Amino acid sequence: MPNIKSAKKRVLVNATKQARNKSANSALKTALKKANAAIEANAADKEAVVAAAVKKIDQAAAKGLLHKNNAARKKSAIVLKLNASK
């Protein structure tokens, strides 16, 4: 543990941000897995699940968790997979 007051605060702030980022990344991964599973199972609501996953990707990019090109690549891949399954 640091001794300087500002360093102590940085430890606390970084821990809070790490928890928030970890939660958002976990939600993103879960949404992607659900979308892929729905596409592979040819579920009736696969369009809605993919739309939710695309929204999560956009949110992650807006928060800086994903680079915009990485987000675009993920969205493109999942939508291509959806269109190929139709």
PDB file of N, CA and C in Angstrom:
ATOM      1  N   MET A   1       0.850  -1.181   0.000  1.00  0.00           N
ATOM      2  CA  MET A   1       0.000   0.000   0.000  1.00  0.00           C
ATOM      3  C   MET A   1       0.891   1.238   0.000  1.00  0.00           C
ATOM      4  N   PRO A   2       0.553   2.213  -0.833  1.00  0.00           N
ATOM      5  CA  PRO A   2       1.362   3.433  -0.892  1.00  0.00           C
ATOM      6  C   PRO A   2       1.196   4.295   0.358  1.00  0.00           C
ATOM      7  N   ASN A   3       2.162   5.165   0.548  1.00  0.00           N
ATOM      8  CA  ASN A   3       2.136   6.066   1.702  1.00  0.00           C
ATOM      9  C   ASN A   3       1.582   7.443   1.358  1.00  0.00           C
ATOM     10  N   ILE A   4       1.751   7.871   0.115  1.00  0.00           N
ATOM     11  CA  ILE A   4       1.335   9.209  -0.284  1.00  0.00           C
ATOM     12  C   ILE A   4      -0.176   9.217  -0.516  1.00  0.00           C
ATOM     13  N   LYS A   5      -0.814  10.302  -0.086  1.00  0.00           N
ATOM     14  CA  LYS A   5      -2.269  10.391  -0.140  1.00  0.00           C
ATOM     15  C   LYS A   5      -2.812  10.247  -1.570  1.00  0.00           C
ATOM     16  N   SER A   6      -2.181  10.916  -2.517  1.00  0.00           N
ATOM     17  CA  SER A   6      -2.668  10.841  -3.900  1.00  0.00           C
ATOM     18  C   SER A   6      -2.478   9.442  -4.473  1.00  0.00           C
ATOM     19  N   ALA A   7      -1.413   8.765  -4.077  1.00  0.00           N
ATOM     20  CA  ALA A   7      -1.173   7.406  -4.549  1.00  0.00           C
ATOM     21  C   ALA A   7      -2.209   6.441  -3.962  1.00  0.00           C
ATOM     22  N   LYS A   8      -2.595   6.684  -2.699  1.00  0.00           N
ATOM     23  CA  LYS A   8      -3.641   5.865  -2.082  1.00  0.00           C
ATOM     24  C   LYS A   8      -4.950   6.033  -2.845  1.00  0.00           C
ATOM     25  N   LYS A   9      -5.247   7.274  -3.205  1.00  0.00           N
ATOM     26  CA  LYS A   9      -6.478   7.535  -3.946  1.00  0.00           C
ATOM     27  C   LYS A   9      -6.433   6.856  -5.316  1.00  0.00           C
ATOM     28  N   ARG A  10      -5.295   6.910  -5.985  1.00  0.00           N
ATOM     29  CA  ARG A  10      -5.170   6.272  -7.300  1.00  0.00           C
ATOM     30  C   ARG A  10      -5.452   4.768  -7.196  1.00  0.00           C
ATOM     31  N   VAL A  11      -4.973   4.138  -6.126  1.00  0.00           N
ATOM     32  CA  VAL A  11      -5.215   2.702  -5.942  1.00  0.00           C
ATOM     33  C   VAL A  11      -6.718   2.441  -5.863  1.00  0.00           C
ATOM     34  N   LEU A  12      -7.430   3.265  -5.097  1.00  0.00           N
ATOM     35  CA  LEU A  12      -8.870   3.081  -4.942  1.00  0.00           C
ATOM     36  C   LEU A  12      -9.619   3.353  -6.250  1.00  0.00           C
ATOM     37  N   VAL A  13      -9.247   4.435  -6.929  1.00  0.00           N
ATOM     38  CA  VAL A  13      -9.913   4.799  -8.176  1.00  0.00           C
ATOM     39  C   VAL A  13      -9.658   3.731  -9.240  1.00  0.00           C
ATOM     40  N   ASN A  14      -8.422   3.258  -9.313  1.00  0.00           N
ATOM     41  CA  ASN A  14      -8.093   2.225 -10.298  1.00  0.00           C
ATOM     42  C   ASN A  14      -8.854   0.929 -10.029  1.00  0.00           C
ATOM     43  N   ALA A  15      -9.029   0.585  -8.764  1.00  0.00           N
ATOM     44  CA  ALA A  15      -9.777  -0.622  -8.420  1.00  0.00           C
ATOM     45  C   ALA A  15     -11.238  -0.486  -8.852  1.00  0.00           C
ATOM     46  N   THR A  16     -11.815   0.696  -8.661  1.00  0.00           N
ATOM     47  CA  THR A  16     -13.202   0.931  -9.077  1.00  0.00           C
ATOM     48  C   THR A  16     -13.338   0.826 -10.586  1.00  0.00           C
ATOM     49  N   LYS A  17     -12.407   1.470 -11.306  1.00  0.00           N
ATOM     50  CA  LYS A  17     -12.467   1.426 -12.765  1.00  0.00           C
ATOM     51  C   LYS A  17     -12.238   0.016 -13.289  1.00  0.00           C
ATOM     52  N   GLN A  18     -11.334  -0.728 -12.647  1.00  0.00           N
ATOM     53  CA  GLN A  18     -11.067  -2.100 -13.065  1.00  0.00           C
ATOM     54  C   GLN A  18     -12.319  -2.959 -12.909  1.00  0.00           C
ATOM     55  N   ALA A  19     -13.042  -2.771 -11.802  1.00  0.00           N
ATOM     56  CA  ALA A  19     -14.264  -3.536 -11.584  1.00  0.00           C
ATOM     57  C   ALA A  19     -15.318  -3.199 -12.629  1.00  0.00           C
ATOM     58  N   ARG A  20     -15.442  -1.916 -12.956  1.00  0.00           N
ATOM     59  CA  ARG A  20     -16.432  -1.493 -13.955  1.00  0.00           C
ATOM     60  C   ARG A  20     -16.076  -2.055 -15.332  1.00  0.00           C
ATOM     61  N   ASN A  21     -14.791  -1.980 -15.692  1.00  0.00           N
ATOM     62  CA  ASN A  21     -14.353  -2.493 -16.988  1.00  0.00           C
ATOM     63  C   ASN A  21     -14.536  -4.004 -17.081  1.00  0.00           C
ATOM     64  N   LYS A  22     -14.226  -4.695 -15.983  1.00  0.00           N
ATOM     65  CA  LYS A  22     -14.355  -6.150 -15.977  1.00  0.00           C
ATOM     66  C   LYS A  22     -15.816  -6.552 -16.156  1.00  0.00           C
ATOM     67  N   SER A  23     -16.717  -5.827 -15.515  1.00  0.00           N
ATOM     68  CA  SER A  23     -18.143  -6.107 -15.638  1.00  0.00           C
ATOM     69  C   SER A  23     -18.618  -5.884 -17.064  1.00  0.00           C
ATOM     70  N   ALA A  24     -18.203  -4.778 -17.665  1.00  0.00           N
ATOM     71  CA  ALA A  24     -18.615  -4.458 -19.032  1.00  0.00           C
ATOM     72  C   ALA A  24     -18.042  -5.477 -20.023  1.00  0.00           C
ATOM     73  N   ASN A  25     -16.784  -5.880 -19.843  1.00  0.00           N
ATOM     74  CA  ASN A  25     -16.168  -6.876 -20.728  1.00  0.00           C
ATOM     75  C   ASN A  25     -16.875  -8.222 -20.596  1.00  0.00           C
ATOM     76  N   SER A  26     -17.236  -8.575 -19.385  1.00  0.00           N
ATOM     77  CA  SER A  26     -17.933  -9.832 -19.154  1.00  0.00           C
ATOM     78  C   SER A  26     -19.301  -9.814 -19.827  1.00  0.00           C
ATOM     79  N   ALA A  27     -20.022  -8.703 -19.705  1.00  0.00           N
ATOM     80  CA  ALA A  27     -21.337  -8.584 -20.342  1.00  0.00           C
ATOM     81  C   ALA A  27     -21.210  -8.664 -21.863  1.00  0.00           C
ATOM     82  N   LEU A  28     -20.159  -8.057 -22.396  1.00  0.00           N
ATOM     83  CA  LEU A  28     -19.914  -8.098 -23.842  1.00  0.00           C
ATOM     84  C   LEU A  28     -19.670  -9.531 -24.303  1.00  0.00           C
ATOM     85  N   LYS A  29     -18.804 -10.251 -23.606  1.00  0.00           N
ATOM     86  CA  LYS A  29     -18.499 -11.624 -23.981  1.00  0.00           C
ATOM     87  C   LYS A  29     -19.737 -12.514 -23.897  1.00  0.00           C
ATOM     88  N   THR A  30     -20.548 -12.295 -22.851  1.00  0.00           N
ATOM     89  CA  THR A  30     -21.767 -13.079 -22.692  1.00  0.00           C
ATOM     90  C   THR A  30     -22.725 -12.817 -23.841  1.00  0.00           C
ATOM     91  N   ALA A  31     -22.878 -11.551 -24.228  1.00  0.00           N
ATOM     92  CA  ALA A  31     -23.779 -11.200 -25.330  1.00  0.00           C
ATOM     93  C   ALA A  31     -23.305 -11.836 -26.633  1.00  0.00           C
ATOM     94  N   LEU A  32     -21.990 -11.826 -26.866  1.00  0.00           N
ATOM     95  CA  LEU A  32     -21.452 -12.432 -28.087  1.00  0.00           C
ATOM     96  C   LEU A  32     -21.676 -13.945 -28.101  1.00  0.00           C
ATOM     97  N   LYS A  33     -21.480 -14.583 -26.950  1.00  0.00           N
ATOM     98  CA  LYS A  33     -21.693 -16.027 -26.872  1.00  0.00           C
ATOM     99  C   LYS A  33     -23.164 -16.373 -27.112  1.00  0.00           C
ATOM    100  N   LYS A  34     -24.075 -15.569 -26.529  1.00  0.00           N
ATOM    101  CA  LYS A  34     -25.501 -15.816 -26.724  1.00  0.00           C
ATOM    102  C   LYS A  34     -25.880 -15.639 -28.185  1.00  0.00           C
ATOM    103  N   ALA A  35     -25.327 -14.616 -28.822  1.00  0.00           N
ATOM    104  CA  ALA A  35     -25.633 -14.366 -30.230  1.00  0.00           C
ATOM    105  C   ALA A  35     -25.140 -15.516 -31.096  1.00  0.00           C
ATOM    106  N   ASN A  36     -23.907 -15.963 -30.871  1.00  0.00           N
ATOM    107  CA  ASN A  36     -23.365 -17.074 -31.650  1.00  0.00           C
ATOM    108  C   ASN A  36     -24.175 -18.353 -31.430  1.00  0.00           C
ATOM    109  N   ALA A  37     -24.573 -18.589 -30.189  1.00  0.00           N
ATOM    110  CA  ALA A  37     -25.364 -19.779 -29.882  1.00  0.00           C
ATOM    111  C   ALA A  37     -26.730 -19.711 -30.556  1.00  0.00           C
ATOM    112  N   ALA A  38     -27.345 -18.529 -30.557  1.00  0.00           N
ATOM    113  CA  ALA A  38     -28.666 -18.375 -31.179  1.00  0.00           C
ATOM    114  C   ALA A  38     -28.583 -18.588 -32.686  1.00  0.00           C
ATOM    115  N   ILE A  39     -27.503 -18.088 -33.287  1.00  0.00           N
ATOM    116  CA  ILE A  39     -27.330 -18.267 -34.743  1.00  0.00           C
ATOM    117  C   ILE A  39     -27.132 -19.745 -35.074  1.00  0.00           C
ATOM    118  N   GLU A  40     -26.283 -20.413 -34.308  1.00  0.00           N
ATOM    119  CA  GLU A  40     -25.996 -21.820 -34.578  1.00  0.00           C
ATOM    120  C   GLU A  40     -27.211 -22.706 -34.334  1.00  0.00           C
ATOM    121  N   ALA A  41     -28.031 -22.341 -33.317  1.00  0.00           N
ATOM    122  CA  ALA A  41     -29.220 -23.132 -33.012  1.00  0.00           C
ATOM    123  C   ALA A  41     -30.408 -22.735 -33.879  1.00  0.00           C
ATOM    124  N   ASN A  42     -30.236 -21.717 -34.719  1.00  0.00           N
ATOM    125  CA  ASN A  42     -31.299 -21.203 -35.582  1.00  0.00           C
ATOM    126  C   ASN A  42     -32.530 -20.828 -34.757  1.00  0.00           C
ATOM    127  N   ALA A  43     -32.288 -20.116 -33.654  1.00  0.00           N
ATOM    128  CA  ALA A  43     -33.364 -19.717 -32.750  1.00  0.00           C
ATOM    129  C   ALA A  43     -34.279 -18.704 -33.430  1.00  0.00           C
ATOM    130  N   ALA A  44     -35.510 -18.659 -32.949  1.00  0.00           N
ATOM    131  CA  ALA A  44     -36.497 -17.759 -33.543  1.00  0.00           C
ATOM    132  C   ALA A  44     -36.152 -16.288 -33.289  1.00  0.00           C
ATOM    133  N   ASP A  45     -35.515 -16.018 -32.161  1.00  0.00           N
ATOM    134  CA  ASP A  45     -35.213 -14.627 -31.789  1.00  0.00           C
ATOM    135  C   ASP A  45     -33.760 -14.245 -32.073  1.00  0.00           C
ATOM    136  N   LYS A  46     -33.132 -14.900 -33.031  1.00  0.00           N
ATOM    137  CA  LYS A  46     -31.703 -14.653 -33.262  1.00  0.00           C
ATOM    138  C   LYS A  46     -31.418 -13.225 -33.714  1.00  0.00           C
ATOM    139  N   GLU A  47     -32.336 -12.593 -34.463  1.00  0.00           N
ATOM    140  CA  GLU A  47     -32.114 -11.200 -34.888  1.00  0.00           C
ATOM    141  C   GLU A  47     -32.061 -10.269 -33.677  1.00  0.00           C
ATOM    142  N   ALA A  48     -32.962 -10.491 -32.717  1.00  0.00           N
ATOM    143  CA  ALA A  48     -32.998  -9.653 -31.513  1.00  0.00           C
ATOM    144  C   ALA A  48     -31.743  -9.856 -30.668  1.00  0.00           C
ATOM    145  N   VAL A  49     -31.287 -11.098 -30.574  1.00  0.00           N
ATOM    146  CA  VAL A  49     -30.095 -11.397 -29.778  1.00  0.00           C
ATOM    147  C   VAL A  49     -28.857 -10.772 -30.427  1.00  0.00           C
ATOM    148  N   VAL A  50     -28.789 -10.828 -31.748  1.00  0.00           N
ATOM    149  CA  VAL A  50     -27.658 -10.222 -32.459  1.00  0.00           C
ATOM    150  C   VAL A  50     -27.701  -8.705 -32.309  1.00  0.00           C
ATOM    151  N   ALA A  51     -28.888  -8.123 -32.379  1.00  0.00           N
ATOM    152  CA  ALA A  51     -29.019  -6.674 -32.195  1.00  0.00           C
ATOM    153  C   ALA A  51     -28.548  -6.258 -30.808  1.00  0.00           C
ATOM    154  N   ALA A  52     -28.864  -7.065 -29.798  1.00  0.00           N
ATOM    155  CA  ALA A  52     -28.412  -6.780 -28.437  1.00  0.00           C
ATOM    156  C   ALA A  52     -26.892  -6.868 -28.337  1.00  0.00           C
ATOM    157  N   ALA A  53     -26.311  -7.850 -29.029  1.00  0.00           N
ATOM    158  CA  ALA A  53     -24.851  -8.004 -29.021  1.00  0.00           C
ATOM    159  C   ALA A  53     -24.177  -6.826 -29.715  1.00  0.00           C
ATOM    160  N   VAL A  54     -24.746  -6.378 -30.818  1.00  0.00           N
ATOM    161  CA  VAL A  54     -24.194  -5.227 -31.532  1.00  0.00           C
ATOM    162  C   VAL A  54     -24.253  -3.984 -30.641  1.00  0.00           C
ATOM    163  N   LYS A  55     -25.333  -3.849 -29.892  1.00  0.00           N
ATOM    164  CA  LYS A  55     -25.453  -2.709 -28.971  1.00  0.00           C
ATOM    165  C   LYS A  55     -24.360  -2.774 -27.898  1.00  0.00           C
ATOM    166  N   LYS A  56     -24.115  -3.956 -27.358  1.00  0.00           N
ATOM    167  CA  LYS A  56     -23.061  -4.121 -26.349  1.00  0.00           C
ATOM    168  C   LYS A  56     -21.694  -3.780 -26.929  1.00  0.00           C
ATOM    169  N   ILE A  57     -21.453  -4.168 -28.175  1.00  0.00           N
ATOM    170  CA  ILE A  57     -20.185  -3.857 -28.831  1.00  0.00           C
ATOM    171  C   ILE A  57     -20.024  -2.348 -28.962  1.00  0.00           C
ATOM    172  N   ASP A  58     -21.098  -1.666 -29.390  1.00  0.00           N
ATOM    173  CA  ASP A  58     -21.059  -0.207 -29.527  1.00  0.00           C
ATOM    174  C   ASP A  58     -20.800   0.464 -28.184  1.00  0.00           C
ATOM    175  N   GLN A  59     -21.438  -0.043 -27.137  1.00  0.00           N
ATOM    176  CA  GLN A  59     -21.234   0.528 -25.806  1.00  0.00           C
ATOM    177  C   GLN A  59     -19.794   0.342 -25.340  1.00  0.00           C
ATOM    178  N   ALA A  60     -19.231  -0.826 -25.596  1.00  0.00           N
ATOM    179  CA  ALA A  60     -17.845  -1.093 -25.202  1.00  0.00           C
ATOM    180  C   ALA A  60     -16.886  -0.175 -25.952  1.00  0.00           C
ATOM    181  N   ALA A  61     -17.162   0.061 -27.232  1.00  0.00           N
ATOM    182  CA  ALA A  61     -16.310   0.957 -28.014  1.00  0.00           C
ATOM    183  C   ALA A  61     -16.431   2.393 -27.508  1.00  0.00           C
ATOM    184  N   ALA A  62     -17.635   2.801 -27.133  1.00  0.00           N
ATOM    185  CA  ALA A  62     -17.850   4.157 -26.632  1.00  0.00           C
ATOM    186  C   ALA A  62     -17.129   4.379 -25.304  1.00  0.00           C
ATOM    187  N   LYS A  63     -17.038   3.324 -24.496  1.00  0.00           N
ATOM    188  CA  LYS A  63     -16.367   3.428 -23.196  1.00  0.00           C
ATOM    189  C   LYS A  63     -14.858   3.268 -23.309  1.00  0.00           C
ATOM    190  N   GLY A  64     -14.376   2.935 -24.505  1.00  0.00           N
ATOM    191  CA  GLY A  64     -12.946   2.772 -24.683  1.00  0.00           C
ATOM    192  C   GLY A  64     -12.442   1.382 -24.364  1.00  0.00           C
ATOM    193  N   LEU A  65     -13.336   0.429 -24.180  1.00  0.00           N
ATOM    194  CA  LEU A  65     -12.916  -0.936 -23.897  1.00  0.00           C
ATOM    195  C   LEU A  65     -12.459  -1.648 -25.166  1.00  0.00           C
ATOM    196  N   LEU A  66     -13.006  -1.227 -26.301  1.00  0.00           N
ATOM    197  CA  LEU A  66     -12.616  -1.775 -27.599  1.00  0.00           C
ATOM    198  C   LEU A  66     -12.216  -0.630 -28.509  1.00  0.00           C
ATOM    199  N   HIS A  67     -11.228  -0.874 -29.340  1.00  0.00           N
ATOM    200  CA  HIS A  67     -10.883   0.091 -30.383  1.00  0.00           C
ATOM    201  C   HIS A  67     -12.016   0.096 -31.401  1.00  0.00           C
ATOM    202  N   LYS A  68     -12.247   1.240 -32.045  1.00  0.00           N
ATOM    203  CA  LYS A  68     -13.386   1.340 -32.965  1.00  0.00           C
ATOM    204  C   LYS A  68     -13.274   0.359 -34.125  1.00  0.00           C
ATOM    205  N   ASN A  69     -12.068   0.095 -34.598  1.00  0.00           N
ATOM    206  CA  ASN A  69     -11.904  -0.868 -35.689  1.00  0.00           C
ATOM    207  C   ASN A  69     -12.178  -2.296 -35.212  1.00  0.00           C
ATOM    208  N   ASN A  70     -11.783  -2.592 -33.982  1.00  0.00           N
ATOM    209  CA  ASN A  70     -12.052  -3.905 -33.404  1.00  0.00           C
ATOM    210  C   ASN A  70     -13.565  -4.093 -33.256  1.00  0.00           C
ATOM    211  N   ALA A  71     -14.251  -3.050 -32.806  1.00  0.00           N
ATOM    212  CA  ALA A  71     -15.700  -3.123 -32.656  1.00  0.00           C
ATOM    213  C   ALA A  71     -16.362  -3.326 -34.015  1.00  0.00           C
ATOM    214  N   ALA A  72     -15.892  -2.601 -35.022  1.00  0.00           N
ATOM    215  CA  ALA A  72     -16.464  -2.733 -36.355  1.00  0.00           C
ATOM    216  C   ALA A  72     -16.252  -4.148 -36.895  1.00  0.00           C
ATOM    217  N   ARG A  73     -15.082  -4.709 -36.637  1.00  0.00           N
ATOM    218  CA  ARG A  73     -14.785  -6.062 -37.104  1.00  0.00           C
ATOM    219  C   ARG A  73     -15.695  -7.085 -36.422  1.00  0.00           C
ATOM    220  N   LYS A  74     -15.903  -6.926 -35.111  1.00  0.00           N
ATOM    221  CA  LYS A  74     -16.772  -7.849 -34.375  1.00  0.00           C
ATOM    222  C   LYS A  74     -18.210  -7.756 -34.878  1.00  0.00           C
ATOM    223  N   LYS A  75     -18.690  -6.531 -35.089  1.00  0.00           N
ATOM    224  CA  LYS A  75     -20.055  -6.346 -35.572  1.00  0.00           C
ATOM    225  C   LYS A  75     -20.215  -6.945 -36.967  1.00  0.00           C
ATOM    226  N   SER A  76     -19.248  -6.700 -37.826  1.00  0.00           N
ATOM    227  CA  SER A  76     -19.305  -7.224 -39.182  1.00  0.00           C
ATOM    228  C   SER A  76     -19.343  -8.746 -39.167  1.00  0.00           C
ATOM    229  N   ALA A  77     -18.501  -9.358 -38.358  1.00  0.00           N
ATOM    230  CA  ALA A  77     -18.425 -10.823 -38.316  1.00  0.00           C
ATOM    231  C   ALA A  77     -19.731 -11.433 -37.840  1.00  0.00           C
ATOM    232  N   ILE A  78     -20.338 -10.847 -36.819  1.00  0.00           N
ATOM    233  CA  ILE A  78     -21.555 -11.446 -36.263  1.00  0.00           C
ATOM    234  C   ILE A  78     -22.740 -11.250 -37.208  1.00  0.00           C
ATOM    235  N   VAL A  79     -22.790 -10.099 -37.882  1.00  0.00           N
ATOM    236  CA  VAL A  79     -23.880  -9.856 -38.823  1.00  0.00           C
ATOM    237  C   VAL A  79     -23.716 -10.734 -40.069  1.00  0.00           C
ATOM    238  N   LEU A  80     -22.473 -10.914 -40.541  1.00  0.00           N
ATOM    239  CA  LEU A  80     -22.237 -11.817 -41.663  1.00  0.00           C
ATOM    240  C   LEU A  80     -22.662 -13.248 -41.317  1.00  0.00           C
ATOM    241  N   LYS A  81     -22.370 -13.666 -40.107  1.00  0.00           N
ATOM    242  CA  LYS A  81     -22.746 -15.002 -39.664  1.00  0.00           C
ATOM    243  C   LYS A  81     -24.272 -15.134 -39.610  1.00  0.00           C
ATOM    244  N   LEU A  82     -24.943 -14.070 -39.146  1.00  0.00           N
ATOM    245  CA  LEU A  82     -26.399 -14.069 -39.091  1.00  0.00           C
ATOM    246  C   LEU A  82     -26.985 -14.160 -40.503  1.00  0.00           C
ATOM    247  N   ASN A  83     -26.468 -13.352 -41.418  1.00  0.00           N
ATOM    248  CA  ASN A  83     -26.994 -13.339 -42.778  1.00  0.00           C
ATOM    249  C   ASN A  83     -26.735 -14.663 -43.499  1.00  0.00           C
ATOM    250  N   ALA A  84     -25.617 -15.308 -43.201  1.00  0.00           N
ATOM    251  CA  ALA A  84     -25.304 -16.582 -43.832  1.00  0.00           C
ATOM    252  C   ALA A  84     -26.226 -17.689 -43.338  1.00  0.00           C
ATOM    253  N   SER A  85     -26.771 -17.509 -42.131  1.00  0.00           N
ATOM    254  CA  SER A  85     -27.632 -18.558 -41.551  1.00  0.00           C
ATOM    255  C   SER A  85     -29.069 -18.468 -42.044  1.00  0.00           C
ATOM    256  N   LYS A  86     -29.406 -17.394 -42.746  1.00  0.00           N
ATOM    257  CA  LYS A  86     -30.795 -17.224 -43.205  1.00  0.00           C
ATOM    258  C   LYS A  86     -31.083 -18.084 -44.413  1.00  0.00           C
TER     259      LYS A  86
END
